[in-house]
Amino acid sequence: MIEKSFGVIFFLKTPEKKESLRVLYLRITVDGVPKDISTKRKWDITRWNQKTGRAVGNKEDAKSLNYYIESINTRISNYRTELINNNQTITSQRLIDFVKGNNISKIKVLKEFQEHNLEILALVKTKEYAMGTYERYKIARSHVAEFIKFKYKREDLEFRELNFEFIKDFEFYLKTVRECGNNTTLKYISNFKKIVLRAVAKEIIPKDPFKLFKGKKMKCNKQPLSTNELYRLENKVFSSERLSVIRDIFVFQCYTGLAYIDAYQLKPSDIKEGIDGSLWIMSRRQKSRSKTDIPLLPKAIEIMERYKDNPLCITRGAVLPVKSNQKMNEYLKEIATLCNLTSTLNTHKARRTFGSTVTLKNGVPIHIVKEMMGHHSVKQTEEYAITEQESIGIEMQQLKDKLAKNNNNQNNENPMHLLLKLEHEVAELRQQQMQNENELPQEELRAITKRLDSIKEMLLTQ
């Protein structure tokens, strides 16, 4: 916001006692409001031009003082231009604070990070965030703290010390010293970036040091269970009830797509009759609070019925006797070994199996799968659409069936085969023509044209 009046002058302040050496002051006036500040420099009044606000003479000390005055003038002018460009209010106090260095924030990175994390923790109690979100930010902060100690040998840094080099070095530190994978590294950097953007929004720093940073996420080939593997898991008889219960919960997730926390928190009140008269899960995801409506498949209903009188379910008011995520994953490793599964078995693989093997592979449209899984975009769901050998096998079988059907057409040959055969005959006739130097017989041409039209008709009807 441009001011109506603006002025900058330097003057020697008259002391209480008459002395020739006097303190040099700077006065900035904006819209008639003056603010003074001492430069803490002294100068002889006899060598000063009060009208120009400059030292007089060609001696080195006079040149040095005038150079100092000009540098302050330039800094004020540049800062004023910056405020105008950013449509910010210009006041004499704001410009004086700039000269004094008071406009430069000294807020520390880790202190602000901790303040953010405490806010997240408070919102966890209101169910706005999951505890897992708080834990991720907590770990991200600890990585930043360790990096600052590692590189700078300090306990904390001011935000104004952050730059592009800091971000690149932090990325390198996570990948090498902490041995984090590429995608895990980018997640921690993303967590940290939120704190930096928060600092920009609060005007702690003027610009985002992440602006030039480009991290490339690598696509992970996280395979779901195949149809055969899921069947093997479902029908495995365990001698331990403990493993049978964990297997049932995992299979329930495979047929509903529920994440671990959503399966843990699933209550009988979340099971409702849908518009089609069948049972549905109607709830909200803990992670994103997005609404999920999932029709219950027979296998899921069977498992749900099996545990309706389970003591733990009755005590917790839950649908399933789900244990801690740590215990679930621990027992799933045992189950994978007993079922001869080569891939790692964990609670999230069940959700991936629902999204790929149970739904998409069986022809459920991807936008429907998106809604059932509570994804915000189809792009998220596309990560679950993994092509596996079994899917390729189905496609090839459909092709074989179509070719077999075509083989039952005219002369037990499909149109493409007939077309290739016809092309071969034409090639032979042309070769004869070249050898005998004769034109192609008209009756041969008419026969070829007739057969070609017949093939075209067959192709159009398929």
XYZ file of C-alpha atoms in Angstrom:
462
model
C 0.000 0.000 0.000
C 1.654 3.252 -1.171
C 1.960 5.990 1.448
C 0.907 9.621 0.808
C 4.224 11.115 1.958
C 7.656 9.604 2.553
C 11.005 11.005 3.609
C 14.437 9.887 4.850
C 16.995 12.259 6.400
C 20.219 11.942 8.392
C 21.089 14.560 10.982
C 23.455 15.238 13.870
C 21.524 15.458 17.096
C 22.282 18.444 19.316
C 23.729 17.187 22.630
C 22.871 18.620 26.057
C 26.390 19.969 26.308
C 27.776 21.898 23.401
C 30.286 19.590 21.738
C 31.605 19.420 18.205
C 31.223 15.622 18.044
C 27.583 14.638 17.791
C 25.627 11.384 17.287
C 24.374 10.696 13.753
C 20.628 9.943 13.619
C 18.322 8.609 10.924
C 14.752 9.919 10.655
C 12.082 8.212 8.533
C 8.767 9.999 8.054
C 5.711 8.278 6.560
C 2.398 10.129 6.196
C 3.595 12.786 8.628
C 4.667 10.298 11.330
C 8.430 10.568 12.085
C 10.557 7.855 13.717
C 14.188 8.347 14.743
C 16.991 5.886 15.320
C 20.595 6.367 16.368
C 23.305 5.022 14.053
C 25.663 4.956 17.067
C 28.207 6.890 14.985
C 29.593 10.307 15.889
C 30.679 13.103 13.572
C 32.113 16.593 13.837
C 29.429 19.253 13.291
C 31.986 21.477 11.575
C 32.398 18.841 8.850
C 28.673 18.248 8.292
C 26.163 19.704 5.828
C 22.837 19.666 7.638
C 20.967 20.572 4.454
C 22.211 17.596 2.395
C 22.574 15.296 5.405
C 26.099 14.319 4.386
C 29.653 14.688 5.596
C 31.742 17.313 3.805
C 35.307 17.041 2.561
C 37.343 14.557 0.579
C 39.064 12.812 3.441
C 38.682 9.035 3.694
C 36.631 9.197 6.919
C 34.084 11.536 5.256
C 33.876 9.282 2.158
C 33.395 6.242 4.421
C 30.535 7.871 6.370
C 28.778 9.020 3.191
C 29.092 5.514 1.725
C 27.501 4.122 4.940
C 24.621 6.640 4.684
C 24.016 5.779 0.991
C 23.961 2.033 1.738
C 21.242 2.531 4.393
C 19.279 4.726 1.973
C 19.467 2.013 -0.713
C 18.374 -0.720 1.719
C 15.365 1.338 2.850
C 14.396 2.085 -0.758
C 14.614 -1.601 -1.759
C 12.591 -2.730 1.257
C 9.937 -0.068 0.575
C 9.667 -1.308 -3.045
C 9.283 -4.888 -1.767
C 6.437 -3.829 0.535
C 4.704 -2.012 -2.329
C 5.041 -5.039 -4.632
C 3.563 -7.296 -1.944
C 0.728 -4.803 -1.305
C 1.785 -4.419 2.349
C 1.279 -1.366 4.526
C 4.242 1.013 4.788
C 4.793 2.772 8.120
C 7.753 4.655 9.562
C 7.955 2.143 12.434
C 8.058 -0.782 10.015
C 10.927 0.802 8.071
C 12.812 1.651 11.280
C 12.349 -1.961 12.463
C 13.827 -3.090 9.166
C 16.921 -0.912 9.652
C 17.296 -2.214 13.217
C 16.876 -5.803 12.023
C 13.752 -6.336 14.132
C 11.750 -7.393 11.066
C 13.857 -10.546 10.725
C 12.164 -13.387 12.513
C 14.281 -15.432 14.885
C 11.686 -18.154 15.303
C 13.305 -21.596 15.423
C 12.427 -24.510 13.128
C 12.085 -27.279 15.724
C 10.164 -25.028 18.116
C 7.575 -24.266 15.422
C 7.506 -27.944 14.400
C 6.748 -28.930 17.997
C 3.988 -26.314 18.225
C 2.408 -27.773 15.071
C 2.629 -31.320 16.421
C 0.959 -30.357 19.708
C -1.900 -28.818 17.703
C -2.282 -32.094 15.755
C -2.276 -34.052 19.036
C -5.035 -31.820 20.426
C -7.094 -32.421 17.260
C -6.608 -36.187 17.598
C -8.841 -35.977 20.682
C -11.562 -34.358 18.554
C -11.229 -37.202 15.972
C -10.150 -34.701 13.306
C -6.820 -36.535 12.972
C -5.767 -40.116 13.649
C -3.040 -40.837 16.192
C -0.981 -42.296 13.323
C -0.849 -38.828 11.719
C 0.575 -37.329 14.903
C 3.130 -40.155 15.152
C 4.323 -39.522 11.576
C 4.891 -35.822 12.268
C 6.623 -36.703 15.521
C 9.058 -39.004 13.702
C 9.585 -36.410 10.932
C 10.518 -33.796 13.561
C 12.995 -36.162 15.198
C 14.672 -36.728 11.806
C 14.972 -32.970 11.237
C 16.407 -32.511 14.752
C 18.985 -35.267 14.210
C 19.951 -33.790 10.824
C 20.513 -30.319 12.326
C 22.799 -31.854 14.963
C 24.550 -33.980 12.325
C 25.300 -31.161 9.865
C 25.265 -27.939 11.882
C 26.257 -29.256 15.344
C 23.413 -27.167 16.814
C 20.210 -27.821 18.716
C 18.005 -25.774 16.372
C 18.041 -23.365 13.408
C 16.178 -20.177 12.630
C 13.757 -20.394 9.698
C 15.687 -17.684 7.838
C 18.670 -20.061 7.705
C 16.751 -22.584 5.607
C 17.585 -22.732 1.912
C 17.555 -25.116 -1.047
C 20.876 -26.622 0.056
C 19.350 -27.552 3.440
C 16.505 -29.460 1.713
C 18.820 -31.340 -0.667
C 21.223 -32.250 2.152
C 18.317 -33.391 4.331
C 17.110 -35.651 1.502
C 20.631 -37.097 1.123
C 20.909 -37.595 4.903
C 17.623 -39.542 5.060
C 18.628 -41.814 2.183
C 22.192 -42.481 3.356
C 22.604 -42.016 7.114
C 19.037 -43.020 8.040
C 18.838 -45.561 5.162
C 15.262 -44.566 4.273
C 13.804 -45.641 0.927
C 13.049 -43.032 -1.740
C 9.292 -42.850 -1.064
C 9.734 -42.873 2.727
C 12.249 -40.030 2.372
C 9.766 -37.990 0.330
C 7.057 -38.556 2.956
C 9.277 -37.130 5.718
C 10.236 -34.189 3.491
C 6.538 -33.627 2.737
C 5.798 -33.548 6.483
C 8.576 -31.009 6.974
C 7.408 -28.941 3.991
C 4.057 -28.420 5.713
C 5.891 -26.754 8.618
C 7.871 -24.539 6.222
C 4.730 -23.473 4.323
C 3.107 -22.729 7.668
C 6.057 -20.421 8.424
C 5.586 -18.687 5.051
C 1.863 -18.216 5.782
C 2.695 -16.735 9.195
C 5.227 -14.403 7.500
C 8.074 -15.895 9.536
C 10.011 -16.240 6.264
C 9.270 -14.443 2.971
C 9.542 -17.378 0.557
C 9.467 -21.164 0.346
C 12.949 -22.780 0.198
C 11.225 -25.910 -1.199
C 10.239 -24.049 -4.370
C 13.000 -25.569 -6.529
C 12.966 -28.990 -4.854
C 11.506 -31.736 -7.030
C 11.269 -35.198 -5.522
C 10.184 -38.063 -7.742
C 8.099 -40.779 -6.133
C 8.878 -44.283 -7.342
C 6.040 -46.634 -8.157
C 5.985 -49.547 -5.723
C 5.043 -52.966 -6.978
C 2.968 -54.009 -3.969
C 1.280 -57.183 -5.088
C -2.090 -58.274 -3.677
C -2.917 -61.881 -2.956
C -3.852 -63.781 -6.103
C -7.134 -65.674 -6.326
C -5.335 -68.966 -5.654
C -3.447 -67.540 -2.671
C -6.641 -66.106 -1.189
C -8.427 -69.460 -1.659
C -5.501 -71.277 -0.013
C -5.594 -68.884 2.933
C -9.375 -69.143 3.357
C -9.379 -72.952 3.407
C -6.282 -73.552 5.532
C -7.066 -75.418 8.760
C -4.961 -74.170 11.678
C -4.357 -76.089 14.875
C -4.202 -72.763 16.736
C -7.409 -70.803 17.370
C -5.261 -67.692 17.680
C -4.169 -67.981 14.039
C -7.660 -68.946 12.862
C -9.110 -65.741 14.339
C -6.392 -63.544 12.783
C -6.867 -65.293 9.417
C -10.639 -64.683 9.560
C -10.168 -60.982 10.319
C -7.694 -60.687 7.449
C -10.075 -62.460 5.035
C -12.912 -60.169 6.213
C -10.708 -57.203 5.234
C -10.027 -58.860 1.844
C -13.780 -58.946 1.137
C -14.603 -55.468 2.498
C -11.481 -53.395 1.787
C -11.409 -52.050 5.344
C -8.081 -50.746 6.630
C -6.838 -52.131 9.962
C -8.116 -49.214 12.080
C -11.533 -49.289 10.362
C -11.879 -53.038 10.953
C -10.821 -52.504 14.587
C -13.433 -49.772 15.120
C -16.251 -51.460 13.157
C -19.382 -51.627 15.307
C -22.705 -53.491 14.826
C -24.364 -50.090 14.360
C -22.228 -49.617 11.210
C -23.924 -52.655 9.608
C -27.163 -51.466 7.984
C -29.671 -52.598 5.419
C -29.021 -51.010 2.053
C -31.434 -49.814 -0.590
C -31.231 -53.260 -2.200
C -32.327 -54.992 1.018
C -28.900 -56.570 1.674
C -26.411 -55.776 4.446
C -23.941 -52.926 3.954
C -21.125 -51.347 5.954
C -22.012 -47.653 6.255
C -19.339 -45.701 8.130
C -16.505 -43.207 7.749
C -12.822 -43.991 7.314
C -10.724 -43.118 10.350
C -7.826 -41.864 8.192
C -9.624 -39.468 5.833
C -13.114 -39.230 7.415
C -14.490 -40.014 3.938
C -17.797 -41.861 3.785
C -17.649 -45.540 2.799
C -20.659 -47.648 1.793
C -19.657 -51.268 1.160
C -22.103 -54.063 0.327
C -21.205 -57.164 2.361
C -20.201 -60.211 0.336
C -21.319 -63.669 1.595
C -17.833 -64.543 2.915
C -17.706 -61.346 4.991
C -21.196 -61.996 6.427
C -20.174 -65.556 7.301
C -17.141 -64.330 9.268
C -19.151 -61.584 10.946
C -21.753 -64.091 12.134
C -19.025 -66.391 13.425
C -17.848 -63.812 15.980
C -21.096 -62.087 17.031
C -21.009 -63.882 20.415
C -17.239 -63.570 20.920
C -16.494 -62.261 24.474
C -14.010 -59.643 23.204
C -16.515 -58.377 20.625
C -19.221 -58.092 23.297
C -16.857 -56.274 25.706
C -15.644 -53.806 23.054
C -18.969 -53.501 21.258
C -17.174 -54.484 18.064
C -17.978 -56.670 15.073
C -14.627 -58.490 15.104
C -12.113 -59.458 17.845
C -9.308 -57.421 16.265
C -5.997 -57.287 18.156
C -3.327 -54.577 17.942
C -1.871 -53.883 14.510
C 1.534 -55.040 15.735
C 0.145 -58.392 16.913
C -1.917 -58.807 13.740
C 1.141 -58.365 11.524
C 3.223 -60.621 13.752
C 0.691 -63.469 13.518
C 0.151 -62.893 9.789
C 3.832 -63.705 9.227
C 3.234 -67.096 10.855
C 0.139 -67.612 8.706
C 2.061 -66.757 5.517
C 4.675 -69.397 6.365
C 2.067 -72.082 7.115
C 0.186 -71.303 3.878
C 3.412 -71.302 1.806
C 2.889 -67.704 0.719
C 6.082 -66.155 -0.622
C 4.928 -62.526 -0.298
C 4.854 -60.586 2.975
C 1.476 -60.727 4.679
C 0.296 -57.649 6.585
C -3.002 -55.937 7.328
C -2.707 -53.514 4.405
C -2.291 -56.342 1.881
C -5.911 -57.294 2.634
C -7.117 -53.861 1.498
C -4.969 -54.113 -1.629
C -6.389 -57.594 -2.317
C -9.941 -56.232 -2.115
C -9.106 -53.373 -4.466
C -7.403 -55.593 -7.033
C -8.148 -59.329 -6.838
C -11.686 -59.250 -5.399
C -13.148 -56.249 -7.240
C -11.235 -54.806 -10.219
C -10.196 -58.228 -11.516
C -13.798 -59.380 -11.424
C -15.027 -56.494 -13.541
C -16.175 -53.998 -10.877
C -15.754 -50.508 -12.458
C -12.867 -48.540 -10.975
C -15.071 -45.563 -9.969
C -17.239 -47.934 -7.888
C -14.137 -49.404 -6.216
C -12.985 -45.840 -5.500
C -16.210 -45.091 -3.592
C -16.119 -48.354 -1.613
C -12.508 -47.784 -0.586
C -13.122 -44.166 0.396
C -10.474 -42.781 -1.951
C -10.520 -39.085 -2.824
C -9.565 -39.707 -6.457
C -9.465 -42.501 -9.038
C -5.694 -41.983 -9.186
C -5.430 -43.497 -5.697
C -7.497 -46.488 -6.783
C -5.399 -46.993 -9.914
C -2.476 -47.967 -7.678
C -4.461 -51.068 -6.727
C -5.140 -52.067 -10.344
C -2.082 -54.281 -10.605
C -1.922 -56.638 -13.591
C -1.035 -60.130 -12.418
C -0.491 -63.441 -14.207
C -4.002 -64.566 -13.370
C -5.536 -61.416 -14.907
C -3.487 -61.873 -18.055
C -4.574 -65.516 -18.159
C -8.248 -64.506 -18.062
C -7.785 -62.017 -20.905
C -5.956 -64.619 -23.007
C -8.675 -67.199 -22.363
C -11.318 -64.730 -23.547
C -9.265 -64.183 -26.711
C -8.941 -67.929 -27.245
C -12.715 -68.344 -26.870
C -13.334 -65.591 -29.425
C -10.900 -67.145 -31.907
C -12.482 -70.557 -31.397
C -15.898 -69.033 -32.153
C -14.533 -67.430 -35.305
C -13.126 -70.778 -36.422
C -16.701 -72.128 -36.548
C -17.611 -69.570 -39.206
C -17.560 -70.129 -42.975
C -15.197 -72.977 -43.925
C -14.192 -73.187 -40.223
C -11.849 -70.254 -40.803
C -11.887 -66.842 -39.117
C -12.013 -63.675 -41.280
C -8.440 -62.685 -40.540
C -7.179 -66.079 -41.631
C -9.257 -65.844 -44.812
C -7.898 -62.372 -45.516
C -4.308 -63.528 -45.142
C -5.036 -66.498 -47.428
C -6.576 -64.178 -50.021
C -3.558 -61.863 -49.922
C -1.356 -64.892 -50.548
C -3.442 -65.859 -53.617
C -3.249 -62.307 -55.027
C 0.536 -62.343 -54.557
C 0.770 -65.621 -56.516
C -1.395 -64.243 -59.367
C 0.780 -61.126 -59.599
C 3.874 -63.276 -59.757
C 2.302 -65.227 -62.648
C 1.450 -61.940 -64.341
C 5.056 -60.759 -64.142
C 6.362 -64.067 -65.491
C 3.867 -64.239 -68.421
C 3.602 -60.431 -68.924
C -0.203 -60.780 -69.069
C -2.979 -58.888 -67.271
C -4.836 -60.584 -64.431
C -7.850 -62.582 -65.731
C -11.101 -60.667 -65.192
C -12.914 -63.712 -63.770
C -10.124 -64.113 -61.179
C -10.446 -60.423 -60.225
C -14.221 -60.689 -59.816
C -13.856 -63.815 -57.638
C -11.262 -62.100 -55.412
C -13.431 -58.950 -55.034
C -16.469 -61.063 -54.088
C -14.545 -63.000 -51.454
C -13.023 -59.762 -50.095
C -16.517 -58.240 -49.666
C -17.615 -61.386 -47.848
C -14.684 -61.150 -45.436
C -15.392 -57.463 -44.749
C -19.001 -58.299 -43.904
C -17.869 -61.017 -41.500
C -15.465 -58.607 -39.752
C -18.197 -55.969 -39.364
C -20.632 -58.410 -37.745
C -18.119 -59.401 -35.013
